[in-house]
Coordinates of C-alpha atoms in Angstrom, one line a residue:
Chain A
M129 CA 12.3 19.2 -25.4
A130 CA 15.0 21.3 -24.3
F131 CA 18.3 20.0 -22.8
V132 CA 20.7 22.3 -21.0
I133 CA 24.4 22.7 -22.1
G134 CA 26.7 24.0 -19.3
V135 CA 29.7 26.2 -21.0
V136 CA 32.7 26.2 -18.9
G137 CA 35.6 28.4 -19.1
S138 CA 37.9 31.4 -18.0
G139 CA 36.3 34.4 -16.4
D140 CA 39.0 36.5 -17.9
T141 CA 38.5 37.9 -21.2
D142 CA 40.7 36.4 -23.7
K143 CA 41.0 37.6 -27.8
R144 CA 41.5 34.1 -28.8
H145 CA 38.6 31.8 -27.0
D146 CA 36.1 34.5 -26.7
P147 CA 35.1 33.8 -30.3
L148 CA 34.9 30.2 -29.8
A149 CA 33.0 30.5 -27.0
M150 CA 30.5 32.7 -28.7
E151 CA 29.8 30.3 -31.4
V152 CA 29.5 27.5 -29.0
G153 CA 26.6 29.7 -27.1
S154 CA 25.3 30.9 -30.7
L155 CA 25.4 26.8 -31.7
I156 CA 23.7 25.5 -28.6
A157 CA 20.8 28.2 -28.9
R158 CA 20.4 27.3 -32.7
H159 CA 19.8 23.4 -32.0
G160 CA 17.2 24.5 -29.2
A161 CA 18.7 23.9 -26.3
M162 CA 19.2 26.0 -23.2
M163 CA 22.7 27.3 -22.3
V164 CA 23.5 27.5 -18.4
C165 CA 27.0 29.0 -17.1
G166 CA 28.6 30.8 -13.9
G167 CA 27.1 34.1 -15.0
L168 CA 30.2 36.4 -15.3
S169 CA 32.8 37.5 -17.7
G170 CA 35.3 36.2 -20.2
I171 CA 34.2 32.8 -21.7
M172 CA 30.7 32.8 -19.6
E173 CA 29.8 35.9 -21.0
A174 CA 31.2 35.5 -24.7
A175 CA 28.8 32.2 -25.0
S176 CA 25.9 33.9 -23.4
R177 CA 26.3 36.9 -25.9
G178 CA 26.3 34.2 -28.7
A179 CA 23.4 32.2 -27.2
A180 CA 21.5 35.4 -26.7
Q181 CA 21.9 36.9 -30.4
E182 CA 20.0 33.3 -31.2
K183 CA 17.3 34.5 -28.7
G184 CA 18.2 31.5 -26.8
T185 CA 17.9 31.2 -22.9
T186 CA 20.8 31.7 -20.6
I187 CA 20.8 30.7 -17.0
G188 CA 23.9 32.4 -15.1
I189 CA 24.4 30.8 -11.9
L190 CA 26.0 33.5 -9.7
P191 CA 28.5 33.2 -7.1
G192 CA 27.4 36.3 -5.2
S193 CA 23.8 37.2 -3.6
D194 CA 23.2 40.0 -6.4
N195 CA 21.7 39.3 -9.8
R196 CA 23.4 42.7 -11.4
E197 CA 26.3 40.9 -11.5
A198 CA 25.2 38.7 -14.3
N199 CA 26.5 39.7 -17.5
P200 CA 24.0 41.6 -20.0
H201 CA 23.3 38.4 -21.8
I202 CA 22.0 36.4 -18.8
T203 CA 18.2 35.8 -19.3
I204 CA 17.8 34.1 -16.2
A205 CA 20.2 34.8 -13.3
I206 CA 20.3 32.8 -10.1
P207 CA 22.1 34.8 -7.5
T208 CA 23.5 31.9 -5.2
G209 CA 25.4 33.6 -2.4
L210 CA 27.5 30.4 -2.3
G211 CA 30.7 31.4 -3.5
V212 CA 32.6 28.8 -5.7
A213 CA 30.0 26.1 -4.2
R214 CA 28.0 27.4 -7.2
N215 CA 30.0 25.4 -9.3
V216 CA 28.4 22.3 -8.3
L217 CA 25.0 24.0 -9.5
V218 CA 26.4 24.8 -13.0
V219 CA 27.3 20.9 -13.4
R220 CA 24.1 19.7 -11.8
T221 CA 21.9 22.1 -13.9
A222 CA 23.8 20.9 -16.9
D223 CA 22.7 17.6 -19.1
A224 CA 26.2 17.9 -20.2
L225 CA 29.4 20.3 -20.2
V226 CA 31.5 22.3 -23.3
A227 CA 34.9 23.1 -21.5
L228 CA 36.8 25.6 -22.8
P229 CA 40.2 26.7 -21.5
G230 CA 40.3 28.3 -17.9
G231 CA 41.8 28.1 -14.6
P232 CA 41.4 26.2 -11.3
G233 CA 37.9 27.2 -11.0
T234 CA 37.0 25.7 -14.6
L235 CA 38.9 22.6 -13.7
S236 CA 37.0 22.1 -10.5
E237 CA 33.7 22.4 -12.6
I238 CA 34.8 19.4 -15.1
A239 CA 36.0 17.4 -12.1
L240 CA 32.8 17.9 -10.3
A241 CA 30.8 17.0 -13.8
L242 CA 32.7 13.7 -13.7
N243 CA 32.1 13.2 -10.5
V244 CA 28.5 13.3 -10.7
G245 CA 28.3 11.6 -14.0
K246 CA 27.4 14.2 -16.7
P247 CA 29.1 14.2 -19.9
V248 CA 32.1 16.7 -20.5
V249 CA 33.1 17.6 -23.7
D250 CA 37.0 18.8 -23.9
L251 CA 37.1 22.1 -26.3
G252 CA 39.8 23.4 -24.2
D253 CA 42.8 20.8 -24.5
W254 CA 42.4 19.6 -20.8
K255 CA 43.2 15.8 -21.6
I256 CA 41.4 15.0 -18.7
E257 CA 40.3 11.2 -18.5
G258 CA 36.6 10.8 -18.9
T259 CA 35.7 13.6 -21.3
R260 CA 35.5 13.4 -24.8
A261 CA 37.4 15.8 -27.1
A262 CA 36.6 18.1 -29.6
A263 CA 38.1 19.8 -32.5
T264 CA 35.5 22.6 -33.1
A265 CA 32.3 24.6 -31.6
Q266 CA 30.5 22.8 -34.3
E267 CA 31.8 18.7 -33.0
A268 CA 31.8 20.2 -29.4
V269 CA 27.9 21.2 -29.1
T270 CA 27.2 18.1 -31.7
L271 CA 28.7 15.9 -29.2
A272 CA 27.5 17.4 -26.2
L273 CA 23.7 17.1 -27.3
D274 CA 24.3 13.3 -28.7
L275 CA 25.5 12.9 -24.9
C276 CA 22.7 14.3 -23.5
R277 CA 20.0 12.4 -25.5
E278 CA 22.3 9.2 -24.7
G279 CA 22.1 10.0 -20.9
S280 CA 18.6 11.0 -20.8
A281 CA 16.2 8.8 -23.0
G282 CA 13.5 11.2 -23.7
G283 CA 14.5 13.6 -20.7
G284 CA 15.9 17.0 -20.9
Q285 CA 14.4 19.8 -19.3
G286 CA 10.7 20.6 -20.5
S287 CA 10.3 17.7 -22.4
P288 CA 6.6 16.4 -22.5
G289 CA 7.3 13.0 -20.7
R290 CA 9.0 14.3 -18.0
Chain B
M20 CA 47.6 27.3 17.9
A21 CA 46.4 24.5 15.5
F22 CA 46.1 24.5 12.3
V23 CA 44.2 22.1 10.1
I24 CA 45.2 19.7 7.4
G25 CA 42.5 18.4 4.7
V26 CA 43.6 15.0 3.5
V27 CA 42.1 14.3 0.0
G28 CA 42.1 11.0 -1.9
S29 CA 39.9 8.5 -2.9
G30 CA 36.8 6.8 -1.3
D31 CA 37.6 3.4 -1.9
T32 CA 39.8 1.1 0.2
D33 CA 43.5 0.8 -1.7
K34 CA 46.0 -1.6 -0.2
R35 CA 49.0 0.6 -1.6
H36 CA 47.8 3.8 -0.5
D37 CA 46.3 3.4 2.3
P38 CA 49.2 3.0 4.3
L39 CA 50.9 6.5 3.2
A40 CA 47.2 8.2 4.1
M41 CA 47.7 6.8 7.7
E42 CA 51.2 8.0 7.8
V43 CA 49.7 11.5 6.8
G44 CA 47.1 11.4 9.6
S45 CA 49.2 10.2 11.9
L46 CA 52.2 13.1 11.3
I47 CA 49.0 15.4 11.1
A48 CA 47.9 14.9 14.5
R49 CA 51.7 14.5 16.1
H50 CA 52.2 17.9 14.5
G51 CA 49.7 19.1 16.9
A52 CA 47.3 20.0 13.9
M53 CA 43.9 18.9 13.2
M54 CA 42.8 17.0 10.1
V55 CA 39.9 17.7 8.1
C56 CA 38.5 15.4 5.3
G57 CA 35.3 14.1 3.5
G58 CA 34.5 11.9 6.5
L59 CA 34.4 8.4 4.4
S60 CA 36.2 5.4 3.6
G61 CA 39.1 4.6 1.6
I62 CA 41.8 7.3 1.7
M63 CA 39.6 9.4 4.1
E64 CA 39.0 6.3 6.6
A65 CA 42.8 5.8 6.7
A66 CA 44.2 9.2 7.2
S67 CA 41.5 9.7 10.1
R68 CA 42.8 6.3 11.7
G69 CA 46.2 7.5 11.4
A70 CA 45.3 10.8 13.2
A71 CA 43.0 9.2 15.5
Q72 CA 45.8 6.5 17.0
E73 CA 47.9 9.8 17.9
K74 CA 44.8 11.6 19.6
G75 CA 44.5 14.0 16.8
T76 CA 41.4 15.9 16.3
T77 CA 39.6 14.6 12.8
I78 CA 36.9 16.8 11.2
G79 CA 34.7 14.9 8.4
I80 CA 32.6 16.8 6.3
L81 CA 30.1 14.2 5.2
P82 CA 28.0 14.7 1.8
G83 CA 25.0 13.3 3.4
S84 CA 22.7 14.4 6.3
D85 CA 23.2 11.1 8.9
N86 CA 26.4 11.3 11.0
R87 CA 26.7 7.3 11.3
E88 CA 27.8 7.6 7.6
A89 CA 31.1 9.0 9.1
N90 CA 33.7 6.3 9.5
P91 CA 34.7 5.5 13.2
H92 CA 37.8 7.4 13.3
I93 CA 36.2 10.6 12.9
T94 CA 35.8 12.9 16.3
I95 CA 33.7 15.7 15.0
A96 CA 31.1 14.8 12.2
I97 CA 29.6 17.5 10.0
P98 CA 26.6 16.4 8.3
T99 CA 25.8 18.7 5.3
G100 CA 23.1 17.1 3.4
L101 CA 24.8 19.2 0.3
G102 CA 26.2 16.1 -1.6
V103 CA 29.6 16.9 -3.5
A104 CA 29.1 20.4 -2.7
R105 CA 30.5 19.4 0.7
N106 CA 33.8 19.5 -1.2
V107 CA 34.0 23.4 -1.1
L108 CA 33.9 22.8 2.5
V109 CA 36.5 20.3 3.1
V110 CA 38.5 22.9 1.2
R111 CA 37.4 26.2 3.1
T112 CA 38.3 24.4 6.6
A113 CA 41.6 23.6 5.6
D114 CA 44.6 25.6 5.7
A115 CA 46.3 23.6 3.2
L116 CA 45.7 20.4 1.4
V117 CA 47.8 17.2 1.0
A118 CA 46.1 15.4 -1.9
L119 CA 46.6 11.7 -2.5
P120 CA 45.4 9.5 -5.4
G121 CA 42.1 9.6 -6.3
G122 CA 39.5 10.1 -8.5
P123 CA 37.5 13.3 -9.9
G124 CA 36.3 14.1 -6.5
T125 CA 39.7 14.4 -5.3
L126 CA 40.7 16.4 -8.2
S127 CA 37.6 18.7 -7.9
E128 CA 39.1 19.5 -4.1
I129 CA 42.5 20.2 -5.6
A130 CA 40.8 22.9 -8.2
L131 CA 38.5 24.3 -5.4
A132 CA 41.2 24.6 -3.2
L133 CA 43.7 25.8 -6.0
N134 CA 40.5 28.7 -6.6
V135 CA 40.4 30.0 -3.5
G136 CA 43.9 30.2 -2.8
K137 CA 44.8 27.3 -0.4
P138 CA 47.8 25.5 -0.6
V139 CA 47.7 22.0 -1.9
V140 CA 50.7 19.6 -1.4
D141 CA 50.7 16.5 -4.0
L142 CA 51.4 13.2 -2.6
G143 CA 49.4 11.6 -5.6
D144 CA 51.3 12.5 -8.9
W145 CA 48.9 14.7 -10.0
K146 CA 51.0 17.3 -11.4
I147 CA 48.9 20.2 -11.5
E148 CA 50.0 23.7 -12.3
G149 CA 50.0 25.4 -8.7
T150 CA 50.6 22.3 -6.5
R151 CA 53.4 21.7 -4.6
A152 CA 54.9 17.9 -4.9
A153 CA 56.2 15.6 -2.1
A154 CA 57.9 12.8 -2.2
T155 CA 56.8 11.2 1.0
A156 CA 54.3 11.4 4.0
Q157 CA 57.0 13.1 5.9
E158 CA 57.8 15.6 3.3
A159 CA 54.1 16.2 2.6
V160 CA 53.0 17.2 6.3
T161 CA 56.1 19.2 6.5
L162 CA 55.5 21.3 3.5
A163 CA 51.7 21.3 4.2
L164 CA 52.4 22.9 7.8
D165 CA 55.0 25.6 6.3
L166 CA 52.4 26.6 3.8
C167 CA 49.9 27.3 6.7
R168 CA 52.4 28.9 8.5
E169 CA 53.2 31.1 5.5
G170 CA 49.4 31.6 4.5
S171 CA 48.6 32.7 8.1
A172 CA 51.1 35.0 10.1
G173 CA 50.4 33.3 13.5
G174 CA 46.7 32.7 12.7
G175 CA 45.3 29.2 12.3
Q176 CA 42.7 27.6 14.3
G177 CA 42.3 28.3 18.1
S178 CA 45.4 30.9 17.8
P179 CA 45.5 33.2 20.5
G180 CA 45.5 36.1 18.3
R181 CA 42.6 35.3 16.5
Chain C
M153 CA 29.4 9.0 23.4
A154 CA 29.0 12.7 22.8
F155 CA 25.9 14.4 21.3
V156 CA 26.0 17.9 20.0
I157 CA 23.6 20.3 21.0
G158 CA 23.0 23.4 19.0
V159 CA 22.6 26.9 20.4
V160 CA 20.9 29.5 17.8
G161 CA 20.1 32.8 18.7
S162 CA 20.8 36.7 18.4
G163 CA 23.8 37.8 16.8
D164 CA 23.6 41.1 19.0
T165 CA 24.7 41.2 22.3
D166 CA 22.0 41.5 25.0
K167 CA 23.0 41.8 28.3
R168 CA 19.7 39.9 29.6
H169 CA 19.8 36.8 27.2
D170 CA 23.9 36.5 27.1
P171 CA 24.1 35.4 30.8
L172 CA 21.5 32.7 29.6
A173 CA 23.4 31.7 26.6
M174 CA 26.4 31.4 28.4
E175 CA 24.4 29.1 31.2
V176 CA 23.3 26.7 28.2
G177 CA 26.7 26.5 26.9
S178 CA 28.2 25.6 30.4
L179 CA 25.5 23.0 31.2
I180 CA 26.3 21.3 27.7
A181 CA 29.7 21.0 28.2
R182 CA 29.2 19.5 32.0
H183 CA 27.1 16.9 30.3
G184 CA 29.9 16.1 28.2
A185 CA 28.0 17.1 25.0
M186 CA 29.7 19.4 22.1
M187 CA 28.1 22.8 21.3
V188 CA 27.3 23.9 17.7
C189 CA 26.5 27.4 16.6
G190 CA 27.0 29.9 13.7
G191 CA 30.5 31.1 15.5
L192 CA 29.9 34.7 15.6
S193 CA 28.7 36.9 18.3
G194 CA 26.0 37.7 20.4
I195 CA 24.2 34.9 22.0
M196 CA 26.6 32.6 19.3
E197 CA 29.3 33.6 21.4
A198 CA 28.2 33.7 25.1
A199 CA 27.2 30.3 24.4
S200 CA 30.5 29.4 23.4
R201 CA 32.1 31.2 26.4
G202 CA 30.0 29.1 28.6
A203 CA 31.3 26.1 26.9
A204 CA 34.7 26.7 26.6
Q205 CA 35.0 27.9 30.6
E206 CA 34.0 23.8 31.3
K207 CA 36.5 22.5 28.5
G208 CA 33.7 21.7 26.2
T209 CA 34.1 21.5 22.3
T210 CA 32.8 24.0 20.6
I211 CA 32.0 24.1 16.7
G212 CA 31.5 27.4 15.0
I213 CA 30.0 26.8 11.7
L214 CA 30.5 30.2 9.9
P215 CA 29.2 32.3 7.2
G216 CA 32.4 33.7 5.5
S217 CA 35.2 32.1 4.3
D218 CA 37.8 33.1 7.1
N219 CA 38.1 31.2 10.0
R220 CA 39.4 34.5 11.9
E221 CA 35.6 35.4 12.0
A222 CA 35.0 32.8 14.4
N223 CA 34.4 34.3 17.9
P224 CA 37.3 33.5 20.4
H225 CA 35.4 30.6 22.1
I226 CA 35.4 28.7 19.0
T227 CA 37.4 25.4 18.7
I228 CA 36.7 23.9 15.5
A229 CA 35.7 26.7 12.9
I230 CA 34.4 25.7 9.9
P231 CA 34.5 28.7 7.3
T232 CA 31.7 27.9 4.9
G233 CA 31.5 30.7 2.6
L234 CA 27.9 29.9 1.8
G235 CA 26.4 32.9 3.6
V236 CA 23.3 32.2 5.2
A237 CA 23.1 29.0 3.8
R238 CA 25.2 27.5 6.6
N239 CA 22.2 28.0 8.8
V240 CA 21.6 24.5 7.2
L241 CA 24.3 23.0 8.4
V242 CA 24.1 24.2 12.4
V243 CA 20.6 22.5 12.2
R244 CA 22.3 19.2 10.4
T245 CA 25.1 19.3 12.9
A246 CA 23.1 19.3 15.7
D247 CA 21.5 16.5 17.4
A248 CA 19.0 18.7 18.8
L249 CA 18.8 22.7 19.1
V250 CA 17.9 24.9 22.4
A251 CA 16.6 28.0 20.6
L252 CA 17.1 31.8 22.2
P253 CA 15.8 34.9 21.6
G254 CA 16.8 36.5 18.1
G255 CA 15.7 37.3 14.6
P256 CA 14.8 36.2 11.3
G257 CA 18.0 34.1 11.2
T258 CA 17.4 32.3 14.7
L259 CA 13.9 31.5 13.2
S260 CA 15.1 30.6 9.8
E261 CA 17.3 27.5 12.0
I262 CA 14.3 26.6 14.4
A263 CA 12.1 26.5 11.0
L264 CA 14.9 24.5 9.0
A265 CA 15.2 22.2 12.0
L266 CA 11.7 21.3 12.3
N267 CA 11.8 20.8 8.8
V268 CA 14.4 17.9 8.6
G269 CA 13.0 16.8 12.1
K270 CA 15.6 17.7 14.6
P271 CA 13.7 18.4 17.8
V272 CA 13.8 22.2 19.2
V273 CA 14.2 23.5 23.2
D274 CA 12.4 26.8 22.9
L275 CA 14.2 29.0 25.6
G276 CA 13.3 32.1 23.7
D277 CA 9.5 32.5 24.1
W278 CA 8.9 31.7 20.1
K279 CA 5.9 29.2 20.5
I280 CA 6.3 27.8 17.5
E281 CA 4.8 24.5 16.8
G282 CA 6.3 21.3 16.9
T283 CA 9.1 23.1 19.4
R284 CA 9.3 21.8 23.4
A285 CA 9.0 25.1 25.6
A286 CA 11.8 25.2 28.5
A287 CA 11.7 27.8 31.4
T288 CA 15.3 27.8 32.8
A289 CA 19.1 26.8 31.1
Q290 CA 19.1 24.0 33.1
E291 CA 15.5 22.6 31.9
A292 CA 16.8 23.2 28.3
V293 CA 19.7 21.3 28.4
T294 CA 18.2 18.8 30.2
L295 CA 15.3 18.1 27.6
A296 CA 17.7 18.8 24.6
L297 CA 19.9 15.3 26.1
D298 CA 16.8 13.8 26.4
L299 CA 15.3 14.5 22.9
C300 CA 18.6 13.3 21.7
R301 CA 18.8 10.2 23.3
E302 CA 14.8 10.0 21.8
G303 CA 16.2 10.4 18.6
S304 CA 18.9 8.0 18.3
A305 CA 19.4 5.2 20.2
G306 CA 22.6 5.0 21.8
G307 CA 24.0 7.1 18.5
G308 CA 25.3 10.6 18.6
Q309 CA 28.8 11.5 17.5
G310 CA 31.8 9.4 18.5
S311 CA 29.7 6.8 20.1
P312 CA 31.1 3.6 20.2
G313 CA 28.2 1.8 18.5
R314 CA 28.4 4.0 15.3
Chain D
M904 CA 12.6 44.2 -17.3
A905 CA 11.2 41.1 -15.6
F906 CA 11.2 41.0 -11.3
V907 CA 11.3 37.6 -10.3
I908 CA 8.4 36.5 -7.6
G909 CA 9.4 33.9 -5.3
V910 CA 5.9 31.6 -4.0
V911 CA 6.5 29.4 -1.3
G912 CA 4.1 27.3 0.6
S913 CA 3.0 23.6 1.3
G914 CA 4.4 20.9 -1.1
D915 CA 1.2 19.0 -0.3
T916 CA -1.7 19.4 -2.3
D917 CA -4.8 21.0 -0.6
K918 CA -8.0 21.7 -2.3
R919 CA -8.5 24.7 -0.7
H920 CA -5.1 27.1 -1.3
D921 CA -4.2 25.5 -4.2
P922 CA -6.6 27.9 -6.4
L923 CA -5.1 30.5 -4.6
A924 CA -1.6 29.7 -5.6
M925 CA -2.7 29.1 -9.2
E926 CA -4.4 32.5 -9.3
V927 CA -1.1 33.9 -7.6
G928 CA 1.0 32.4 -10.3
S929 CA -1.4 33.2 -13.3
L930 CA -1.2 37.1 -11.7
I931 CA 2.9 37.1 -11.9
A932 CA 2.7 35.9 -15.6
R933 CA 0.3 38.4 -16.5
H934 CA 2.1 41.3 -15.1
G935 CA 5.3 40.0 -17.0
A936 CA 7.1 39.1 -14.1
M937 CA 9.4 35.4 -13.6
M938 CA 8.1 33.3 -11.0
V939 CA 10.5 31.1 -8.9
C940 CA 9.7 28.2 -6.4
G941 CA 11.1 25.1 -4.9
G942 CA 9.6 23.3 -8.0
L943 CA 7.8 20.4 -6.3
S944 CA 3.7 19.2 -6.0
G945 CA 1.1 21.5 -3.7
I946 CA 1.3 25.0 -3.6
M947 CA 4.8 25.0 -5.7
E948 CA 3.1 22.9 -8.6
A949 CA -0.5 24.9 -8.5
A950 CA 1.5 28.6 -8.7
S951 CA 3.4 27.4 -12.0
R952 CA 0.3 25.8 -13.2
G953 CA -1.0 29.1 -13.2
A954 CA 1.8 31.2 -14.6
A955 CA 2.5 28.6 -17.2
Q956 CA -1.1 28.8 -18.4
E957 CA -0.1 32.4 -19.2
K958 CA 2.8 31.7 -21.0
G959 CA 5.1 32.7 -18.2
T960 CA 8.4 31.5 -17.1
T961 CA 8.9 29.3 -13.9
I962 CA 11.8 28.6 -12.3
G963 CA 12.0 25.7 -10.2
I964 CA 15.3 25.3 -8.0
L965 CA 15.0 21.6 -6.5
P966 CA 16.2 19.9 -3.5
G967 CA 17.5 17.0 -5.3
S968 CA 20.1 16.5 -8.2
D969 CA 17.6 14.9 -11.0
N970 CA 15.1 17.6 -13.0
R971 CA 12.7 15.5 -13.1
E972 CA 11.5 15.7 -10.0
A973 CA 10.3 19.0 -11.3
N974 CA 6.5 19.4 -11.5
P975 CA 5.5 19.5 -15.1
H976 CA 5.1 23.6 -15.2
I977 CA 8.6 24.4 -14.4
T978 CA 10.1 26.1 -17.7
I979 CA 13.6 26.2 -15.9
A980 CA 14.5 23.5 -13.2
I981 CA 17.6 23.8 -11.4
P982 CA 18.5 20.6 -9.9
T983 CA 20.7 21.6 -6.8
G984 CA 21.3 18.3 -4.9
L985 CA 21.6 20.5 -1.7
G986 CA 18.4 19.2 -0.1
V987 CA 16.6 21.7 2.2
A988 CA 19.7 24.5 1.8
R989 CA 17.9 25.0 -1.8
N990 CA 15.4 27.3 0.0
V991 CA 18.1 29.7 0.4
L992 CA 18.4 29.9 -3.4
V993 CA 14.8 30.3 -3.6
V994 CA 15.1 33.2 -1.4
R995 CA 18.0 34.8 -3.1
T996 CA 16.6 34.0 -6.6
A997 CA 13.3 35.9 -5.9
D998 CA 13.0 39.6 -5.7
A999 CA 9.7 39.7 -3.3
L1000 CA 8.1 36.4 -1.9
V1001 CA 4.4 35.8 -1.7
A1002 CA 3.7 33.4 1.1
L1003 CA 0.8 31.2 1.4
P1004 CA 0.1 28.3 3.9
G1005 CA 2.5 25.6 4.6
G1006 CA 5.0 24.1 7.4
P1007 CA 8.2 24.4 8.4
G1008 CA 10.2 24.2 5.0
T1009 CA 7.9 27.3 3.8
L1010 CA 8.6 29.1 7.4
S1011 CA 12.4 28.9 6.8
E1012 CA 11.7 30.4 3.6
I1013 CA 10.6 33.6 5.1
A1014 CA 12.7 33.8 7.9
L1015 CA 15.6 33.6 5.0
A1016 CA 13.8 36.3 3.1
L1017 CA 13.6 38.6 6.1
N1018 CA 17.2 37.8 7.0
V1019 CA 18.2 38.7 3.9
G1020 CA 16.2 41.6 3.1
K1021 CA 13.9 40.4 0.8
P1022 CA 10.5 41.7 1.2
V1023 CA 7.7 38.8 2.0
V1024 CA 4.3 39.4 1.4
D1025 CA 2.0 37.3 3.7
L1026 CA -0.9 35.7 1.7
G1027 CA -1.1 32.8 4.5
D1028 CA -1.9 34.2 7.7
W1029 CA 1.6 34.1 8.7
K1030 CA 1.7 37.0 10.5
I1031 CA 5.4 37.2 11.2
E1032 CA 7.0 40.5 12.0
G1033 CA 8.7 42.3 8.9
T1034 CA 6.2 40.4 6.3
R1035 CA 3.3 42.6 4.7
A1036 CA -0.5 41.2 4.8
A1037 CA -2.6 40.9 1.9
A1038 CA -5.9 39.6 1.6
T1039 CA -6.3 38.5 -1.9
A1040 CA -4.1 37.1 -4.5
Q1041 CA -4.3 40.4 -6.6
E1042 CA -3.1 42.0 -3.8
A1043 CA -0.5 39.9 -3.1
V1044 CA 0.8 40.4 -6.4
T1045 CA 0.4 44.1 -6.9
L1046 CA 2.1 44.5 -3.4
A1047 CA 4.8 41.9 -4.1
L1048 CA 5.8 44.0 -7.7
D1049 CA 5.6 47.4 -5.9
L1050 CA 8.3 45.8 -3.6
C1051 CA 10.3 44.9 -6.2
R1052 CA 10.1 48.1 -7.5
E1053 CA 11.0 49.9 -4.2
G1054 CA 13.7 47.8 -3.7
S1055 CA 15.5 48.0 -7.1
A1056 CA 15.3 51.3 -8.7
G1057 CA 14.8 50.1 -12.5
G1058 CA 16.2 46.6 -11.7
G1059 CA 15.1 43.2 -11.7
Q1060 CA 16.3 40.2 -14.0
G1061 CA 16.9 41.4 -17.7
S1062 CA 16.1 45.2 -17.0
P1063 CA 18.4 47.0 -19.6
G1064 CA 20.0 49.0 -16.8
R1065 CA 21.7 46.1 -15.3

């Protein structure tokens, strides 16, 4: 019974938010969930590193067509060749999203998630209607997992009942 | 030399904003530009109606795979079968976007446009960093066309120099 | 009542098949149908030229994100940024396909069309189960239009009854 | 150093080919490679079952948007919501394909693979130019792995040098 938590945020390295992202990734893995992200650098890489250190599965859905563009902590790379349209796949693969600070790409993922009915936990002060705010990585991951459970009675990837 | 202006906004019919959308569509056509939208109802249909009444070309990029889901004012229907991923194509087909009020789908189109560097004129009080505000349909379409010209020195669809 | 005929074939210029493609495009436009193709060179460009000379509408669904990659005879460019996944959109936009000689990209379009139930007229000696063979451009376009009518009782893009 | 082998073939259950598919999946996992497929039934399910029995990782790239449509042997489900356009992602995620018997959907995957330069091993009597024939599951998987190694000097998913 493994849920998939999406982590979205800036592709740029950021001393302030990368440790937060790493903690989010780490907690996702420790709770036995899989992580999905856009597979590149910045927040995506920090969260992947956190999850990988805890032996978690990290799915990286890449905009390009070469799996070598994935950050080194991605265990499953999906090179889509779809450019930014891959943002839709990050959202659809996740049972819930944790949104860290970022730019318009991250905003598009939050909006697409709300558009298709996936819960979004706001850990980036986005203050967008329909999201749920969290103050810490622990609170964000706990809330995201609760929302996964609500959204899927006994579901999730690899659940016995699927 | 025809630019393509994208019109994004709510898929629900709305007495207050539909006339504004219709005026936007009408002005796009009168300025000799083509219009692209998601092809469905609400703001999309009102804008398409406005453009069609002025004999404009209206491109509808549909989420489903049946062109009959297009509103009756679409002259070119592109049934994608891609679901919300078609939002990316609305954005990529447009040289600039005019954003009216809407929900998360519209927000995703604004964010995707900013993400790929397409100018966005805000006619919906979105107040998102990187967009340009307009107060009236006339102002919005004039500004959108100016931004098209800036973005493309003599370019645009069907331009002789392409 | 305008049907959309897709023309698929090699992206390379070919002295032997380009005149055939041009004739196909020309006939599509003379019959009042729109043409859709991948928007690039070779067969796609020759067919677009034929259609454009007869004042037809030519839709070019591009793999890249820049509409300037369209051949000069495309009247409506859809820059998808989806790479080869745009082949799916060529197929979905067409009511029927005419397949000229080509390589694996063309073969993928024939197969995708059959997969989603769109009729394919074989003008390239493909001999694939489920396609209908034609010996001349005239025969191919006539057959394609017949198949459009069968597939859609009074439908097609821009038909009054839609 | 885990390569990803794609298995493509009919979505219908088939007493004759399902055991072959299961053997292919099993061999992929025993060689330490990951398997990717379209995630549904028939050949896809049989191959997934074979891989899962050997504790392999099975990636299922689904046409719909609900991960519950995956067959029960998929360990990583990617619900794309892209319909048949997901065939492109199966191909792009794989380092090489093994093609079993199937219909136009399978043919589209073979053609898309050749189009983007991915090697295809023909275990389904497809006889398509550019593919490499194999007579048994063992021969097919061995050949596919060889072709992965050729295509990527030391690469593959999760390889240290990536």
